[in-house]
């Protein structure tokens, strides 16, 4: 593997990271970290296995590690880690912002599952490998995540959307 | 292999994600036809996937930020080439002053107009709404048109799409880029929905003839006249969308 093969996957890694983090500069940090680690660890990559799923696995691991580090910092600071605003992602559109908000209200895991499967179109097996969960668990959590997102968009976000006058 | 297959909840999700074997896919499809509740769920989840693509797919076509740019130019240049081809084509079709779009301009590597993006997102969001797809319903059509015309500062009209099988459901007011935007929703007897998005023209919007853009299987047919930008969003074929755009154009210009 070289940067050529990796490079093909950068746009979709970025898409996932931006949707996951709701913050472009942190998303690009995450992509960069992922690429660097992938280059370093390439000897561990088993040829003929799925490069894309492997890259998502690396990204997910970095994301999880950062989360726990951020939580520690938040604990000592006595404040929760905030997602900085990301106007340039959400554009100025209120509707888009409401979907973003609904996504951000999911747990990190729910968001990962919905995005990996619904947006990045990973198979359930691939998603299970990325998230290190049994396939059955991925599927039941996917179901719960989608129900929750649906509820957020219709019950909670609904009145907000309709307030747009 | 029974005639009334039991469908598990997770199979509904697999159906949404296109992960079922063809035969099972058909069985689930038949099941959904007979079970409106399940069908409703499936539609909502499909809509979620579409919304995600509508919101985030544009990232795929963005130039990479400098620090990720250490990449060899292979995929990038292919993309640029395609973008250039699209621009060249649209200049051509626009330049001919033709009403009809003749070129195969379906690749949307260029974000043609930000307002078409807003139209597509608004379409995805509100066609998925079961209870409140519109703010003002078609039964108050006169009021609806007056209200939206007033808010946009231009006289609007609702095109008549009955010959295409679409009835007006109603409309709503939305935030546009600079000012207000309006969305009219139409629906067939089988529930297929189509939206017409109208936005006040701002400096960034160039006057164009009819253009087609495709976003996740939705055709976005758009044009910009002196004062307003219009975008028809639906999943009908291009020819029918074009016909409907023409009807809209005529309705709006009296």
mmCIF file of C-alpha atoms in Angstrom, chain B residues 6-153:
data_model
loop_
_atom_site.group_PDB
_atom_site.id
_atom_site.type_symbol
_atom_site.label_atom_id
_atom_site.label_comp_id
_atom_site.label_asym_id
_atom_site.label_seq_id
_atom_site.Cartn_x
_atom_site.Cartn_y
_atom_site.Cartn_z
ATOM 1 C CA UNK B 6 -42.582 -13.528 9.566
ATOM 2 C CA UNK B 7 -40.416 -10.460 9.271
ATOM 3 C CA UNK B 8 -38.111 -9.617 12.108
ATOM 4 C CA UNK B 9 -37.433 -6.010 12.991
ATOM 5 C CA UNK B 10 -33.803 -6.261 12.000
ATOM 6 C CA UNK B 11 -34.805 -7.453 8.581
ATOM 7 C CA UNK B 12 -36.628 -4.188 8.089
ATOM 8 C CA UNK B 13 -33.328 -2.440 8.681
ATOM 9 C CA UNK B 14 -31.512 -4.812 6.375
ATOM 10 C CA UNK B 15 -34.166 -3.986 3.802
ATOM 11 C CA UNK B 16 -33.527 -0.267 4.284
ATOM 12 C CA UNK B 17 -29.806 -0.823 3.858
ATOM 13 C CA UNK B 18 -30.198 -3.088 0.840
ATOM 14 C CA UNK B 19 -28.602 -6.013 2.643
ATOM 15 C CA UNK B 20 -31.199 -8.714 2.014
ATOM 16 C CA UNK B 21 -30.945 -11.503 -0.498
ATOM 17 C CA UNK B 22 -33.121 -10.781 -3.534
ATOM 18 C CA UNK B 23 -35.795 -13.290 -2.596
ATOM 19 C CA UNK B 24 -36.048 -12.081 0.963
ATOM 20 C CA UNK B 25 -36.067 -8.524 -0.290
ATOM 21 C CA UNK B 26 -39.174 -9.306 -2.317
ATOM 22 C CA UNK B 27 -40.814 -11.019 0.637
ATOM 23 C CA UNK B 28 -40.215 -8.017 2.845
ATOM 24 C CA UNK B 29 -41.484 -5.758 0.118
ATOM 25 C CA UNK B 30 -44.717 -7.740 -0.063
ATOM 26 C CA UNK B 31 -44.972 -7.689 3.701
ATOM 27 C CA UNK B 32 -44.598 -3.912 3.734
ATOM 28 C CA UNK B 33 -47.352 -3.514 1.190
ATOM 29 C CA UNK B 34 -49.693 -5.244 3.614
ATOM 30 C CA UNK B 35 -48.405 -3.610 6.811
ATOM 31 C CA UNK B 36 -48.605 0.180 6.709
ATOM 32 C CA UNK B 37 -47.030 0.610 10.143
ATOM 33 C CA UNK B 38 -43.910 -1.256 9.166
ATOM 34 C CA UNK B 39 -43.892 0.495 5.801
ATOM 35 C CA UNK B 40 -44.018 3.842 7.570
ATOM 36 C CA UNK B 41 -41.013 2.933 9.682
ATOM 37 C CA UNK B 42 -39.063 1.747 6.683
ATOM 38 C CA UNK B 43 -39.844 4.952 4.847
ATOM 39 C CA UNK B 44 -38.637 7.025 7.785
ATOM 40 C CA UNK B 45 -35.366 5.099 7.982
ATOM 41 C CA UNK B 46 -34.785 5.326 4.255
ATOM 42 C CA UNK B 47 -35.380 9.034 4.578
ATOM 43 C CA UNK B 48 -32.738 9.218 7.321
ATOM 44 C CA UNK B 49 -30.176 7.657 5.028
ATOM 45 C CA UNK B 50 -31.119 10.056 2.266
ATOM 46 C CA UNK B 51 -30.868 13.054 4.575
ATOM 47 C CA UNK B 52 -27.395 12.010 5.667
ATOM 48 C CA UNK B 53 -26.282 11.777 2.065
ATOM 49 C CA UNK B 54 -27.900 15.080 1.197
ATOM 50 C CA UNK B 55 -26.125 16.764 4.069
ATOM 51 C CA UNK B 56 -22.718 15.206 3.881
ATOM 52 C CA UNK B 57 -22.044 13.935 0.376
ATOM 53 C CA UNK B 58 -20.837 17.348 -0.662
ATOM 54 C CA UNK B 59 -17.782 16.715 1.510
ATOM 55 C CA UNK B 60 -16.722 14.058 -0.990
ATOM 56 C CA UNK B 61 -16.389 16.650 -3.710
ATOM 57 C CA UNK B 62 -14.612 19.303 -1.730
ATOM 58 C CA UNK B 63 -10.967 19.987 -2.346
ATOM 59 C CA UNK B 64 -8.944 18.505 0.488
ATOM 60 C CA UNK B 65 -7.478 20.897 3.020
ATOM 61 C CA UNK B 66 -3.780 21.516 2.551
ATOM 62 C CA UNK B 67 -2.569 19.246 5.308
ATOM 63 C CA UNK B 68 -4.332 16.254 3.798
ATOM 64 C CA UNK B 69 -3.149 17.203 0.359
ATOM 65 C CA UNK B 70 0.109 15.215 0.411
ATOM 66 C CA UNK B 71 -1.717 12.987 -1.919
ATOM 67 C CA UNK B 72 -0.761 12.167 -5.438
ATOM 68 C CA UNK B 73 -3.007 13.908 -7.898
ATOM 69 C CA UNK B 74 -4.644 10.865 -9.451
ATOM 70 C CA UNK B 75 -8.165 10.913 -8.013
ATOM 71 C CA UNK B 76 -8.109 14.666 -7.658
ATOM 72 C CA UNK B 77 -7.345 15.402 -11.268
ATOM 73 C CA UNK B 78 -9.973 12.985 -12.483
ATOM 74 C CA UNK B 79 -12.440 14.891 -10.399
ATOM 75 C CA UNK B 80 -11.266 18.230 -11.667
ATOM 76 C CA UNK B 81 -11.482 17.000 -15.195
ATOM 77 C CA UNK B 82 -15.034 15.926 -14.649
ATOM 78 C CA UNK B 83 -15.872 19.228 -13.006
ATOM 79 C CA UNK B 84 -14.381 21.075 -15.943
ATOM 80 C CA UNK B 85 -16.406 18.953 -18.313
ATOM 81 C CA UNK B 86 -19.573 19.749 -16.436
ATOM 82 C CA UNK B 87 -18.868 23.451 -16.466
ATOM 83 C CA UNK B 88 -18.054 23.363 -20.155
ATOM 84 C CA UNK B 89 -21.256 21.502 -20.891
ATOM 85 C CA UNK B 90 -23.444 23.799 -18.883
ATOM 86 C CA UNK B 91 -21.855 26.823 -20.508
ATOM 87 C CA UNK B 92 -22.593 25.252 -23.842
ATOM 88 C CA UNK B 93 -26.201 24.427 -23.135
ATOM 89 C CA UNK B 94 -26.711 27.767 -21.448
ATOM 90 C CA UNK B 95 -24.966 29.621 -24.227
ATOM 91 C CA UNK B 96 -27.171 28.138 -26.872
ATOM 92 C CA UNK B 97 -29.996 29.922 -25.146
ATOM 93 C CA UNK B 98 -31.865 26.674 -25.409
ATOM 94 C CA UNK B 99 -34.606 25.910 -23.001
ATOM 95 C CA UNK B 100 -33.917 22.237 -23.061
ATOM 96 C CA UNK B 101 -30.993 20.717 -21.400
ATOM 97 C CA UNK B 102 -29.395 18.481 -23.962
ATOM 98 C CA UNK B 103 -26.141 17.464 -22.373
ATOM 99 C CA UNK B 104 -25.720 14.670 -19.878
ATOM 100 C CA UNK B 105 -25.144 16.968 -16.970
ATOM 101 C CA UNK B 106 -26.061 14.710 -14.115
ATOM 102 C CA UNK B 107 -22.760 14.649 -12.266
ATOM 103 C CA UNK B 108 -22.907 17.193 -9.554
ATOM 104 C CA UNK B 109 -19.265 17.465 -8.739
ATOM 105 C CA UNK B 110 -19.760 21.178 -8.941
ATOM 106 C CA UNK B 111 -22.165 22.607 -6.444
ATOM 107 C CA UNK B 112 -24.087 24.573 -8.980
ATOM 108 C CA UNK B 113 -26.117 26.770 -6.703
ATOM 109 C CA UNK B 114 -26.245 26.698 -2.933
ATOM 110 C CA UNK B 115 -29.982 27.191 -3.175
ATOM 111 C CA UNK B 116 -30.432 23.837 -4.903
ATOM 112 C CA UNK B 117 -28.691 22.237 -1.925
ATOM 113 C CA UNK B 118 -31.154 23.925 0.393
ATOM 114 C CA UNK B 119 -34.014 22.822 -1.853
ATOM 115 C CA UNK B 120 -32.807 19.214 -1.699
ATOM 116 C CA UNK B 121 -32.428 19.218 2.073
ATOM 117 C CA UNK B 122 -35.820 20.857 2.561
ATOM 118 C CA UNK B 123 -37.282 18.230 0.243
ATOM 119 C CA UNK B 124 -35.729 15.372 2.205
ATOM 120 C CA UNK B 125 -36.871 16.787 5.514
ATOM 121 C CA UNK B 126 -40.438 17.735 4.749
ATOM 122 C CA UNK B 127 -41.456 14.962 2.406
ATOM 123 C CA UNK B 128 -40.603 12.679 5.335
ATOM 124 C CA UNK B 129 -42.966 14.533 7.646
ATOM 125 C CA UNK B 130 -46.094 12.530 8.272
ATOM 126 C CA UNK B 131 -48.083 14.860 10.484
ATOM 127 C CA UNK B 132 -46.947 18.289 9.352
ATOM 128 C CA UNK B 133 -45.592 18.161 5.837
ATOM 129 C CA UNK B 134 -46.849 21.693 5.245
ATOM 130 C CA UNK B 135 -47.646 24.768 7.316
ATOM 131 C CA UNK B 136 -50.649 25.805 5.294
ATOM 132 C CA UNK B 137 -52.671 23.206 3.448
ATOM 133 C CA UNK B 138 -54.065 23.237 -0.054
ATOM 134 C CA UNK B 139 -57.575 23.873 1.258
ATOM 135 C CA UNK B 140 -56.378 27.424 1.940
ATOM 136 C CA UNK B 141 -54.547 27.768 -1.347
ATOM 137 C CA UNK B 142 -55.406 31.418 -1.923
ATOM 138 C CA UNK B 143 -54.221 32.388 1.517
ATOM 139 C CA UNK B 144 -51.099 30.245 1.140
ATOM 140 C CA UNK B 145 -50.104 31.894 -2.120
ATOM 141 C CA UNK B 146 -50.813 35.410 -0.842
ATOM 142 C CA UNK B 147 -48.860 34.805 2.335
ATOM 143 C CA UNK B 148 -45.788 33.344 0.625
ATOM 144 C CA UNK B 149 -45.891 35.969 -2.141
ATOM 145 C CA UNK B 150 -45.886 38.668 0.501
ATOM 146 C CA UNK B 151 -42.996 37.131 2.407
ATOM 147 C CA UNK B 152 -40.896 36.684 -0.707
ATOM 148 C CA UNK B 153 -41.878 40.050 -2.104
#
